[in-house]
C-alpha cells in the first residue's frame, strides 16, 4: 500500500474510533510509522486528510449508485435486478465494506461537531439509502417481482434495515458474526414481509 493510502487508512481508523479533534497529525504519523513532517509531503494539513477521505467515500458511493441506475435502466432484464444483486450491491459493497463502515462511524461521531459531516451523515445514512430503496422497489414492481402492494412497503423496509444496521454494523467492532446476524435477520424480515400479501 502506498504511503498516501496508508495515511488515509490509519487516519480513518482513528477518526472512526475517537473523532477528528482527538487525533493529531503526530498520532497519524506514529500509526503509519513515518516522521510527522512526512505527512505534509502528501497532505497540506489534517483538514486535507479529512477532505480526501470524504472525496474517496463520495466517489465510491457515486460508482455504486451509477451501477444501480444502470441496472435499473435495463427494464427487460429481470435477472439483472434480483435480491442477490441487491445484497451484493447494498450489503457487501456498502454496509459490510470496511472503508464505508468506518466512514459511517466517523460521520456518526462528527455530526455533533461539524456541520458538513452532519449533512453527509444525513445524506448517506438516510436520504440516499431511502431513495435507492424506493427506486429499487419501484423497479422490482415494474419487473413483476413485487406486487404494487408490496412495493409501497418501502418505508417499513427502510426503517427495519436502518434499525438492523445500527444494531449490528455500527455498534462495536464489525465482525463476521455480526454481518451474518444482520443478513439472517434482514432476509427473515424480507421473507415475512413479502409473504403477508
Steps between C-alpha positions, in 0.01 A plus 500: 500500500634844407582741782222740406238224512645368825472847655132515400438150631664559838342845538155356434563214744562758771235752391233225503589407858586832661375777274685759296602738780649223714750394233810705419735496203758358743263213586448422133873511426569265791234254378649503149853479647630809319626840613236764564656722234452221243122538528531845344659352190161339427249732672493872580353442846255285693203666327647390168503141628134533598410653164679215320310239701167667423590527131596132488175400673284714273677361194433145620135581565460658156646189339256276689205726423595510131516118496152484650359755257649308206339180623163667551508648151498150351132435563498196267755305701327360809807301600716812510301632793457237770518478878842335463621796298362743757673305776830529313445867422356621829651262754841395370602819324349745747390386844759221538782684324767592759567846356130590469424361845777708657382810315147447633635465855711812452199695370298387803762650733566817303136591435504671841811709428508568128206625293640360174538157657144521639372563148702205367364285784141586408565453128680167510334329795143616436417700186693306235424150637128586517506638144684193370267261679195687369634483143588133547151410622341690211719313251430163663131581474533592129686173438221304669725382784297699755133586497396865525380427854842363594685785331330764716654340810835662420487729806441203731788319331729804527419546871572134574826494302613822669426357845691180419790704358536691826448185709760284327726702270556831680507364854840381624748319280380388157537121499407209277249388764329839496488504120343153500246598767412814305453302177294229669266745674468714188404212274269351763329839514484525119347153466243568772417843365437378147311187598234707672336596169 
